[in-house]
Amino acid sequence: MLGSMTQPTPRPQVAALPAYVPGARGGAGAPPIKLSSNESPLGPLPSVAAALERAAAAANRYPDMTAVAAHERVADALGVSPDRVALGAGSVGVLSHILQAFCRPGDEVVYAWRSFEAYPILTALAGGVAVPVPLTADARHDLPAMARAITERTRVVLVCSPNNPTGPAVRADEFAEFLDAVPPHVLVVLDEAYTEYVRDAAAVQGLDVVGPPNLLILRTFSKAYGLAGLRVGYAVGPADAIAAVRSCVTPFSVTEAAQVAVMASLDAREELLERVAATVAERERVVPAVRALGWGVPSAEGNFVWLPHADAQGLAAALAALPTPILVRPFAGEGVRITIGAPDENDALLAALTDLHL
Ligand SMILES: *Cc1c(COP(=O)(O)O)cnc(C)c1O
């Protein structure tokens, strides 16, 4: 039987994955306004750029394999011990290690849908079975339905707050109720990629609830800290679960550049949080303006807004066809996610949405 295969064959879970689609790019005309990937609109702070230059000069050397200093610095900033933090190549990298560590082939992974696109991919790669639970009508997690979706086969539940791409944050009270309903052997991962942008006082704060042996908090330096290009994120949680995750981390996956940029960024935390505050102020300007144009934008607690729209691709194409193209992220048949950019970029977006008369 095996002898009849004419070429190496990927695992069925891998063969079933959608083919890689390159991210949005502008054409040959004016440089586009890129509001498609929830990045920070601003480049690295001078202090971070200087640290990166020093790291570049030492690029012939391997990084510290287990990133000891960076783990200590992150743990210190969070007020936990270093054995409760696991750094990795982006929080997507860390999440893949979490699933590798806890999900056996055929185990179920429950998550809300629509949510972060990486969840179905990483679940499939881990050999898990995806159990997507529809969002509520106001684009929020339906935590009671997610709790009911847990079976004997469930190993991991992913909760995204604020939810990418729709925007609402999970409330602290509903999250507490949810945690009470989850059996102790099921790992809950609270993905807080956008936590720094949250202003809803009722929203769950991972650091306030971390502690139960089955809860991991996932965070990233990609968004508020503006280091998306360096790929560094982390999990925070109980030492036992963190040790299992650390065992799965690919050796040397957090580069020296990423390690020094993390430490320099934590030194410049106040300055970076001022940038976040400026983005939040822009969000508070953009959301009402977009709603005033008739869009049913749900609560927006991240650095992006969600425009529900059946012809999402049409809207994205119209924005990309402008003399200065505006690149956004369409989800076919559902809506368009638009990152909050710099003030002039947001002005261009609002002008375009006003002109389009959709
Ligand atoms: C952007 C994002 C991340 C971060 O990914 P990195 O790998 O850290 O860049 C994680 N989760 C969600 C929901 C995101 O939107």
GROMACS .gro file of N, CA and C in nm, residues 190-344:
model
  465
  190LEU      N    1  -0.703   3.263   2.732
  190LEU     CA    2  -0.761   3.396   2.712
  190LEU      C    3  -0.663   3.478   2.628
  191ASP      N    4  -0.699   3.497   2.501
  191ASP     CA    5  -0.611   3.569   2.406
  191ASP      C    6  -0.637   3.719   2.419
  192GLU      N    7  -0.540   3.788   2.476
  192GLU     CA    8  -0.555   3.933   2.502
  192GLU      C    9  -0.460   4.013   2.415
  193ALA      N   10  -0.456   3.984   2.285
  193ALA     CA   11  -0.362   4.052   2.196
  193ALA      C   12  -0.380   4.204   2.198
  194TYR      N   13  -0.502   4.249   2.230
  194TYR     CA   14  -0.533   4.394   2.223
  194TYR      C   15  -0.563   4.453   2.359
  195THR      N   16  -0.520   4.388   2.465
  195THR     CA   17  -0.564   4.429   2.600
  195THR      C   18  -0.530   4.574   2.631
  196GLU      N   19  -0.418   4.625   2.579
  196GLU     CA   20  -0.377   4.762   2.612
  196GLU      C   21  -0.474   4.866   2.558
  197TYR      N   22  -0.555   4.830   2.459
  197TYR     CA   23  -0.648   4.925   2.398
  197TYR      C   24  -0.785   4.926   2.466
  198VAL      N   25  -0.807   4.832   2.559
  198VAL     CA   26  -0.940   4.816   2.618
  198VAL      C   27  -0.969   4.931   2.714
  199ARG      N   28  -1.088   4.991   2.702
  199ARG     CA   29  -1.129   5.097   2.794
  199ARG      C   30  -1.260   5.063   2.863
  200ASP      N   31  -1.326   4.954   2.823
  200ASP     CA   32  -1.451   4.910   2.886
  200ASP      C   33  -1.418   4.862   3.028
  201ALA      N   34  -1.468   4.935   3.128
  201ALA     CA   35  -1.434   4.904   3.268
  201ALA      C   36  -1.486   4.767   3.311
  202ALA      N   37  -1.585   4.715   3.239
  202ALA     CA   38  -1.642   4.585   3.276
  202ALA      C   39  -1.565   4.468   3.213
  203ALA      N   40  -1.468   4.499   3.126
  203ALA     CA   41  -1.397   4.393   3.053
  203ALA      C   42  -1.310   4.309   3.147
  204VAL      N   43  -1.295   4.182   3.114
  204VAL     CA   44  -1.206   4.094   3.190
  204VAL      C   45  -1.061   4.141   3.169
  205GLN      N   46  -0.982   4.137   3.276
  205GLN     CA   47  -0.839   4.167   3.269
  205GLN      C   48  -0.766   4.040   3.306
  206GLY      N   49  -0.692   3.985   3.211
  206GLY     CA   50  -0.627   3.857   3.233
  206GLY      C   51  -0.544   3.852   3.361
  207LEU      N   52  -0.469   3.958   3.387
  207LEU     CA   53  -0.380   3.954   3.503
  207LEU      C   54  -0.458   3.951   3.635
  208ASP      N   55  -0.586   3.997   3.632
  208ASP     CA   56  -0.668   3.991   3.754
  208ASP      C   57  -0.719   3.850   3.780
  209VAL      N   58  -0.733   3.771   3.675
  209VAL     CA   59  -0.797   3.640   3.691
  209VAL      C   60  -0.699   3.524   3.680
  210VAL      N   61  -0.573   3.551   3.636
  210VAL     CA   62  -0.477   3.443   3.620
  210VAL      C   63  -0.453   3.378   3.756
  211GLY      N   64  -0.435   3.247   3.759
  211GLY     CA   65  -0.417   3.176   3.886
  211GLY      C   66  -0.469   3.034   3.880
  212PRO      N   67  -0.595   3.011   3.831
  212PRO     CA   68  -0.643   2.873   3.824
  212PRO      C   69  -0.547   2.787   3.740
  213PRO      N   70  -0.530   2.658   3.779
  213PRO     CA   71  -0.434   2.572   3.708
  213PRO      C   72  -0.471   2.550   3.561
  214ASN      N   73  -0.594   2.581   3.521
  214ASN     CA   74  -0.635   2.556   3.382
  214ASN      C   75  -0.655   2.685   3.302
  215LEU      N   76  -0.589   2.794   3.341
  215LEU     CA   77  -0.607   2.920   3.268
  215LEU      C   78  -0.473   2.979   3.224
  216LEU      N   79  -0.459   3.000   3.094
  216LEU     CA   80  -0.341   3.069   3.040
  216LEU      C   81  -0.386   3.199   2.974
  217ILE      N   82  -0.307   3.304   2.995
  217ILE     CA   83  -0.332   3.432   2.929
  217ILE      C   84  -0.229   3.446   2.817
  218LEU      N   85  -0.275   3.491   2.702
  218LEU     CA   86  -0.187   3.504   2.586
  218LEU      C   87  -0.177   3.652   2.550
  219ARG      N   88  -0.055   3.700   2.537
  219ARG     CA   89  -0.034   3.841   2.503
  219ARG      C   90   0.076   3.856   2.399
  220THR      N   91   0.086   3.976   2.343
  220THR     CA   92   0.181   3.995   2.233
  220THR      C   93   0.247   4.132   2.238
  221PHE      N   94   0.366   4.141   2.180
  221PHE     CA   95   0.432   4.270   2.158
  221PHE      C   96   0.403   4.325   2.019
  222SER      N   97   0.319   4.253   1.942
  222SER     CA   98   0.296   4.291   1.803
  222SER      C   99   0.209   4.414   1.786
  223LYS      N  100   0.114   4.437   1.876
  223LYS     CA  101   0.013   4.540   1.852
  223LYS      C  102   0.049   4.667   1.928
  224ALA      N  103   0.015   4.676   2.056
  224ALA     CA  104   0.038   4.801   2.131
  224ALA      C  105   0.186   4.838   2.136
  225TYR      N  106   0.273   4.739   2.140
  225TYR     CA  107   0.416   4.766   2.151
  225TYR      C  108   0.483   4.785   2.015
  226GLY      N  109   0.406   4.768   1.909
  226GLY     CA  110   0.456   4.802   1.776
  226GLY      C  111   0.569   4.716   1.724
  227LEU      N  112   0.578   4.590   1.768
  227LEU     CA  113   0.689   4.505   1.726
  227LEU      C  114   0.643   4.387   1.641
  228ALA      N  115   0.537   4.406   1.561
  228ALA     CA  116   0.481   4.294   1.484
  228ALA      C  117   0.588   4.225   1.398
  229GLY      N  118   0.680   4.305   1.342
  229GLY     CA  119   0.781   4.248   1.253
  229GLY      C  120   0.886   4.164   1.323
  230LEU      N  121   0.892   4.171   1.456
  230LEU     CA  122   0.996   4.096   1.527
  230LEU      C  123   0.947   3.963   1.581
  231ARG      N  124   0.815   3.942   1.586
  231ARG     CA  125   0.756   3.815   1.626
  231ARG      C  126   0.787   3.779   1.770
  232VAL      N  127   0.722   3.844   1.863
  232VAL     CA  128   0.737   3.799   2.001
  232VAL      C  129   0.607   3.819   2.080
  233GLY      N  130   0.568   3.713   2.147
  233GLY     CA  131   0.449   3.713   2.231
  233GLY      C  132   0.474   3.619   2.348
  234TYR      N  133   0.377   3.609   2.438
  234TYR     CA  134   0.400   3.524   2.555
  234TYR      C  135   0.270   3.475   2.615
  235ALA      N  136   0.284   3.366   2.692
  235ALA     CA  137   0.174   3.318   2.775
  235ALA      C  138   0.210   3.343   2.920
  236VAL      N  139   0.108   3.372   3.002
  236VAL     CA  140   0.124   3.385   3.147
  236VAL      C  141   0.028   3.287   3.210
  237GLY      N  142   0.073   3.217   3.313
  237GLY     CA  143  -0.018   3.123   3.378
  237GLY      C  144   0.052   3.044   3.486
  238PRO      N  145  -0.012   2.937   3.531
  238PRO     CA  146   0.047   2.856   3.638
  238PRO      C  147   0.176   2.788   3.590
  239ALA      N  148   0.270   2.771   3.683
  239ALA     CA  149   0.404   2.722   3.647
  239ALA      C  150   0.398   2.586   3.575
  240ASP      N  151   0.308   2.498   3.615
  240ASP     CA  152   0.303   2.364   3.552
  240ASP      C  153   0.267   2.374   3.404
  241ALA      N  154   0.163   2.448   3.374
  241ALA     CA  155   0.120   2.461   3.234
  241ALA      C  156   0.228   2.535   3.155
  242ILE      N  157   0.287   2.636   3.215
  242ILE     CA  158   0.390   2.713   3.145
  242ILE      C  159   0.512   2.624   3.115
  243ALA      N  160   0.548   2.537   3.208
  243ALA     CA  161   0.661   2.447   3.185
  243ALA      C  162   0.634   2.358   3.063
  244ALA      N  163   0.510   2.311   3.051
  244ALA     CA  164   0.474   2.225   2.937
  244ALA      C  165   0.485   2.304   2.807
  245VAL      N  166   0.441   2.428   2.809
  245VAL     CA  167   0.447   2.510   2.688
  245VAL      C  168   0.593   2.536   2.652
  246ARG      N  169   0.674   2.570   2.753
  246ARG     CA  170   0.816   2.600   2.727
  246ARG      C  171   0.887   2.479   2.666
  247SER      N  172   0.844   2.358   2.705
  247SER     CA  173   0.907   2.238   2.649
  247SER      C  174   0.883   2.228   2.499
  248CYS      N  175   0.776   2.289   2.452
  248CYS     CA  176   0.740   2.278   2.310
  248CYS      C  177   0.800   2.389   2.225
  249VAL      N  178   0.853   2.494   2.288
  249VAL     CA  179   0.902   2.608   2.211
  249VAL      C  180   1.022   2.566   2.126
  250THR      N  181   1.019   2.603   2.000
  250THR     CA  182   1.130   2.575   1.910
  250THR      C  183   1.255   2.645   1.962
  251PRO      N  184   1.367   2.573   1.979
  251PRO     CA  185   1.487   2.638   2.032
  251PRO      C  186   1.527   2.759   1.948
  252PHE      N  187   1.571   2.864   2.014
  252PHE     CA  188   1.620   2.987   1.950
  252PHE      C  189   1.511   3.063   1.873
  253SER      N  190   1.383   3.033   1.898
  253SER     CA  191   1.280   3.097   1.815
  253SER      C  192   1.261   3.245   1.850
  254VAL      N  193   1.298   3.285   1.972
  254VAL     CA  194   1.292   3.429   2.003
  254VAL      C  195   1.432   3.485   1.976
  255THR      N  196   1.442   3.564   1.869
  255THR     CA  197   1.574   3.611   1.825
  255THR      C  198   1.632   3.712   1.924
  256GLU      N  199   1.762   3.737   1.911
  256GLU     CA  200   1.827   3.837   1.996
  256GLU      C  201   1.761   3.974   1.972
  257ALA      N  202   1.733   4.007   1.845
  257ALA     CA  203   1.668   4.135   1.816
  257ALA      C  204   1.535   4.145   1.889
  258ALA      N  205   1.458   4.038   1.887
  258ALA     CA  206   1.329   4.039   1.957
  258ALA      C  207   1.349   4.055   2.108
  259GLN      N  208   1.448   3.984   2.162
  259GLN     CA  209   1.471   3.991   2.307
  259GLN      C  210   1.509   4.132   2.350
  260VAL      N  211   1.604   4.195   2.277
  260VAL     CA  212   1.647   4.329   2.319
  260VAL      C  213   1.536   4.431   2.293
  261ALA      N  214   1.458   4.411   2.187
  261ALA     CA  215   1.349   4.506   2.159
  261ALA      C  216   1.242   4.498   2.267
  262VAL      N  217   1.216   4.378   2.316
  262VAL     CA  218   1.119   4.362   2.424
  262VAL      C  219   1.166   4.438   2.548
  263MET      N  220   1.294   4.420   2.581
  263MET     CA  221   1.344   4.484   2.703
  263MET      C  222   1.346   4.636   2.688
  264ALA      N  223   1.389   4.684   2.571
  264ALA     CA  224   1.389   4.830   2.548
  264ALA      C  225   1.247   4.885   2.547
  265SER      N  226   1.153   4.806   2.496
  265SER     CA  227   1.013   4.852   2.491
  265SER      C  228   0.953   4.859   2.631
  266LEU      N  229   0.988   4.762   2.715
  266LEU     CA  230   0.936   4.767   2.852
  266LEU      C  231   0.997   4.886   2.927
  267ASP      N  232   1.123   4.920   2.895
  267ASP     CA  233   1.184   5.041   2.954
  267ASP      C  234   1.109   5.166   2.909
  268ALA      N  235   1.053   5.161   2.788
  268ALA     CA  236   0.984   5.279   2.731
  268ALA      C  237   0.832   5.262   2.738
  269ARG      N  238   0.787   5.183   2.836
  269ARG     CA  239   0.646   5.144   2.842
  269ARG      C  240   0.552   5.266   2.844
  270GLU      N  241   0.587   5.365   2.927
  270GLU     CA  242   0.498   5.481   2.941
  270GLU      C  243   0.477   5.551   2.806
  271GLU      N  244   0.590   5.565   2.734
  271GLU     CA  245   0.584   5.631   2.603
  271GLU      C  246   0.497   5.551   2.506
  272LEU      N  247   0.512   5.419   2.509
  272LEU     CA  248   0.434   5.334   2.419
  272LEU      C  249   0.287   5.337   2.457
  273LEU      N  250   0.259   5.344   2.586
  273LEU     CA  251   0.118   5.347   2.628
  273LEU      C  252   0.054   5.481   2.592
  274GLU      N  253   0.136   5.587   2.581
  274GLU     CA  254   0.083   5.714   2.531
  274GLU      C  255   0.040   5.700   2.384
  275ARG      N  256   0.120   5.624   2.308
  275ARG     CA  257   0.081   5.598   2.168
  275ARG      C  258  -0.050   5.521   2.163
  276VAL      N  259  -0.064   5.424   2.253
  276VAL     CA  260  -0.188   5.346   2.258
  276VAL      C  261  -0.305   5.439   2.289
  277ALA      N  262  -0.284   5.532   2.384
  277ALA     CA  263  -0.391   5.625   2.422
  277ALA      C  264  -0.431   5.710   2.301
  278ALA      N  265  -0.333   5.748   2.219
  278ALA     CA  266  -0.363   5.828   2.099
  278ALA      C  267  -0.446   5.745   2.001
  279THR      N  268  -0.414   5.616   1.987
  279THR     CA  269  -0.492   5.528   1.900
  279THR      C  270  -0.634   5.512   1.953
  280VAL      N  271  -0.646   5.499   2.085
  280VAL     CA  272  -0.780   5.484   2.145
  280VAL      C  273  -0.861   5.612   2.121
  281ALA      N  274  -0.796   5.729   2.134
  281ALA     CA  275  -0.866   5.855   2.108
  281ALA      C  276  -0.914   5.859   1.963
  282GLU      N  277  -0.832   5.812   1.871
  282GLU     CA  278  -0.873   5.806   1.731
  282GLU      C  279  -0.989   5.709   1.712
  283ARG      N  280  -0.983   5.596   1.781
  283ARG     CA  281  -1.094   5.499   1.773
  283ARG      C  282  -1.224   5.564   1.820
  284GLU      N  283  -1.215   5.643   1.929
  284GLU     CA  284  -1.336   5.706   1.983
  284GLU      C  285  -1.388   5.815   1.890
  285ARG      N  286  -1.301   5.863   1.800
  285ARG     CA  287  -1.345   5.958   1.697
  285ARG      C  288  -1.403   5.884   1.576
  286VAL      N  289  -1.334   5.775   1.535
  286VAL     CA  290  -1.373   5.705   1.412
  286VAL      C  291  -1.504   5.628   1.429
  287VAL      N  292  -1.519   5.557   1.542
  287VAL     CA  293  -1.636   5.470   1.557
  287VAL      C  294  -1.767   5.548   1.545
  288PRO      N  295  -1.786   5.658   1.620
  288PRO     CA  296  -1.912   5.731   1.603
  288PRO      C  297  -1.929   5.787   1.462
  289ALA      N  298  -1.819   5.828   1.400
  289ALA     CA  299  -1.828   5.884   1.264
  289ALA      C  300  -1.874   5.777   1.165
  290VAL      N  301  -1.822   5.656   1.181
  290VAL     CA  302  -1.861   5.547   1.090
  290VAL      C  303  -2.007   5.506   1.117
  291ARG      N  304  -2.043   5.504   1.245
  291ARG     CA  305  -2.184   5.471   1.278
  291ARG      C  306  -2.278   5.576   1.220
  292ALA      N  307  -2.234   5.703   1.222
  292ALA     CA  308  -2.319   5.810   1.170
  292ALA      C  309  -2.344   5.794   1.021
  293LEU      N  310  -2.254   5.720   0.953
  293LEU     CA  311  -2.274   5.693   0.810
  293LEU      C  312  -2.369   5.575   0.788
  294GLY      N  313  -2.414   5.514   0.898
  294GLY     CA  314  -2.513   5.408   0.885
  294GLY      C  315  -2.460   5.268   0.908
  295TRP      N  316  -2.331   5.256   0.939
  295TRP     CA  317  -2.274   5.122   0.961
  295TRP      C  318  -2.305   5.074   1.101
  296GLY      N  319  -2.338   4.946   1.114
  296GLY     CA  320  -2.371   4.888   1.246
  296GLY      C  321  -2.246   4.838   1.316
  297VAL      N  322  -2.156   4.930   1.348
  297VAL     CA  323  -2.028   4.891   1.410
  297VAL      C  324  -2.052   4.846   1.555
  298PRO      N  325  -2.011   4.723   1.589
  298PRO     CA  326  -2.026   4.681   1.729
  298PRO      C  327  -1.924   4.751   1.818
  299SER      N  328  -1.937   4.728   1.947
  299SER     CA  329  -1.841   4.780   2.045
  299SER      C  330  -1.698   4.751   1.998
  300ALA      N  331  -1.612   4.852   2.000
  300ALA     CA  332  -1.475   4.837   1.946
  300ALA      C  333  -1.375   4.861   2.058
  301GLU      N  334  -1.315   4.753   2.109
  301GLU     CA  335  -1.220   4.765   2.221
  301GLU      C  336  -1.076   4.739   2.179
  302GLY      N  337  -1.053   4.706   2.051
  302GLY     CA  338  -0.916   4.686   2.002
  302GLY      C  339  -0.872   4.808   1.922
  303ASN      N  340  -0.769   4.792   1.840
  303ASN     CA  341  -0.723   4.903   1.754
  303ASN      C  342  -0.782   4.888   1.614
  304PHE      N  343  -0.908   4.846   1.607
  304PHE     CA  344  -0.973   4.822   1.478
  304PHE      C  345  -1.124   4.837   1.494
  305VAL      N  346  -1.191   4.856   1.378
  305VAL     CA  347  -1.338   4.860   1.379
  305VAL      C  348  -1.390   4.755   1.282
  306TRP      N  349  -1.509   4.707   1.310
  306TRP     CA  350  -1.572   4.603   1.229
  306TRP      C  351  -1.694   4.661   1.161
  307LEU      N  352  -1.696   4.653   1.027
  307LEU     CA  353  -1.811   4.698   0.950
  307LEU      C  354  -1.882   4.576   0.894
  308PRO      N  355  -1.994   4.534   0.956
  308PRO     CA  356  -2.066   4.419   0.902
  308PRO      C  357  -2.116   4.455   0.761
  309HIS      N  358  -2.093   4.364   0.664
  309HIS     CA  359  -2.129   4.397   0.526
  309HIS      C  360  -2.127   4.270   0.443
  310ALA      N  361  -2.238   4.242   0.372
  310ALA     CA  362  -2.244   4.118   0.293
  310ALA      C  363  -2.139   4.118   0.182
  311ASP      N  364  -2.126   4.232   0.114
  311ASP     CA  365  -2.028   4.238   0.004
  311ASP      C  366  -1.894   4.292   0.056
  312ALA      N  367  -1.834   4.216   0.145
  312ALA     CA  368  -1.710   4.262   0.209
  312ALA      C  369  -1.600   4.280   0.105
  313GLN      N  370  -1.591   4.185   0.013
  313GLN     CA  371  -1.486   4.193  -0.089
  313GLN      C  372  -1.503   4.314  -0.179
  314GLY      N  373  -1.631   4.345  -0.210
  314GLY     CA  374  -1.660   4.461  -0.294
  314GLY      C  375  -1.616   4.590  -0.225
  315LEU      N  376  -1.645   4.600  -0.096
  315LEU     CA  377  -1.607   4.720  -0.021
  315LEU      C  378  -1.454   4.732  -0.014
  316ALA      N  379  -1.387   4.620   0.014
  316ALA     CA  380  -1.241   4.624   0.022
  316ALA      C  381  -1.181   4.662  -0.114
  317ALA      N  382  -1.240   4.608  -0.222
  317ALA     CA  383  -1.188   4.639  -0.356
  317ALA      C  384  -1.209   4.786  -0.389
  318ALA      N  385  -1.325   4.842  -0.348
  318ALA     CA  386  -1.351   4.983  -0.376
  318ALA      C  387  -1.251   5.071  -0.303
  319LEU      N  388  -1.219   5.037  -0.178
  319LEU     CA  389  -1.122   5.117  -0.102
  319LEU      C  390  -0.981   5.101  -0.160
  320ALA      N  391  -0.951   4.981  -0.209
  320ALA     CA  392  -0.817   4.956  -0.266
  320ALA      C  393  -0.801   5.022  -0.403
  321ALA      N  394  -0.915   5.058  -0.467
  321ALA     CA  395  -0.908   5.118  -0.601
  321ALA      C  396  -0.899   5.270  -0.596
  322LEU      N  397  -0.899   5.330  -0.477
  322LEU     CA  398  -0.890   5.476  -0.465
  322LEU      C  399  -0.753   5.524  -0.514
  323PRO      N  400  -0.742   5.652  -0.554
  323PRO     CA  401  -0.611   5.704  -0.599
  323PRO      C  402  -0.501   5.678  -0.494
  324THR      N  403  -0.533   5.704  -0.367
  324THR     CA  404  -0.447   5.653  -0.259
  324THR      C  405  -0.520   5.533  -0.201
  325PRO      N  406  -0.474   5.413  -0.237
  325PRO     CA  407  -0.550   5.294  -0.196
  325PRO      C  408  -0.554   5.281  -0.044
  326ILE      N  409  -0.668   5.235   0.006
  326ILE     CA  410  -0.680   5.203   0.149
  326ILE      C  411  -0.699   5.052   0.159
  327LEU      N  412  -0.604   4.987   0.224
  327LEU     CA  413  -0.610   4.841   0.235
  327LEU      C  414  -0.676   4.802   0.366
  328VAL      N  415  -0.782   4.721   0.356
  328VAL     CA  416  -0.855   4.674   0.473
  328VAL      C  417  -0.866   4.522   0.463
  329ARG      N  418  -0.925   4.461   0.565
  329ARG     CA  419  -0.931   4.315   0.566
  329ARG      C  420  -1.076   4.268   0.551
  330PRO      N  421  -1.112   4.215   0.432
  330PRO     CA  422  -1.249   4.165   0.414
  330PRO      C  423  -1.265   4.020   0.460
  331PHE      N  424  -1.381   3.988   0.513
  331PHE     CA  425  -1.417   3.851   0.544
  331PHE      C  426  -1.544   3.823   0.464
  332ALA      N  427  -1.529   3.743   0.359
  332ALA     CA  428  -1.635   3.727   0.259
  332ALA      C  429  -1.771   3.699   0.323
  333GLY      N  430  -1.870   3.779   0.283
  333GLY     CA  431  -2.006   3.757   0.328
  333GLY      C  432  -2.034   3.805   0.470
  334GLU      N  433  -1.930   3.855   0.540
  334GLU     CA  434  -1.950   3.889   0.681
  334GLU      C  435  -1.923   4.035   0.712
  335GLY      N  436  -1.811   4.085   0.668
  335GLY     CA  437  -1.778   4.223   0.702
  335GLY      C  438  -1.633   4.255   0.673
  336VAL      N  439  -1.596   4.376   0.712
  336VAL     CA  440  -1.462   4.426   0.684
  336VAL      C  441  -1.403   4.477   0.815
  337ARG      N  442  -1.279   4.438   0.840
  337ARG     CA  443  -1.209   4.486   0.959
  337ARG      C  444  -1.111   4.594   0.916
  338ILE      N  445  -1.117   4.708   0.984
  338ILE     CA  446  -1.032   4.821   0.947
  338ILE      C  447  -0.953   4.866   1.070
  339THR      N  448  -0.821   4.869   1.055
  339THR     CA  449  -0.734   4.910   1.164
  339THR      C  450  -0.741   5.061   1.184
  340ILE      N  451  -0.737   5.105   1.309
  340ILE     CA  452  -0.725   5.248   1.338
  340ILE      C  453  -0.581   5.289   1.306
  341GLY      N  454  -0.566   5.385   1.216
  341GLY     CA  455  -0.433   5.428   1.177
  341GLY      C  456  -0.397   5.561   1.240
  342ALA      N  457  -0.305   5.631   1.176
  342ALA     CA  458  -0.271   5.768   1.218
  342ALA      C  459  -0.388   5.859   1.181
  343PRO      N  460  -0.398   5.977   1.246
  343PRO     CA  461  -0.515   6.063   1.222
  343PRO      C  462  -0.541   6.093   1.074
  344ASP      N  463  -0.437   6.123   0.996
  344ASP     CA  464  -0.460   6.155   0.854
  344ASP      C  465  -0.510   6.032   0.778
   0.00000   0.00000   0.00000
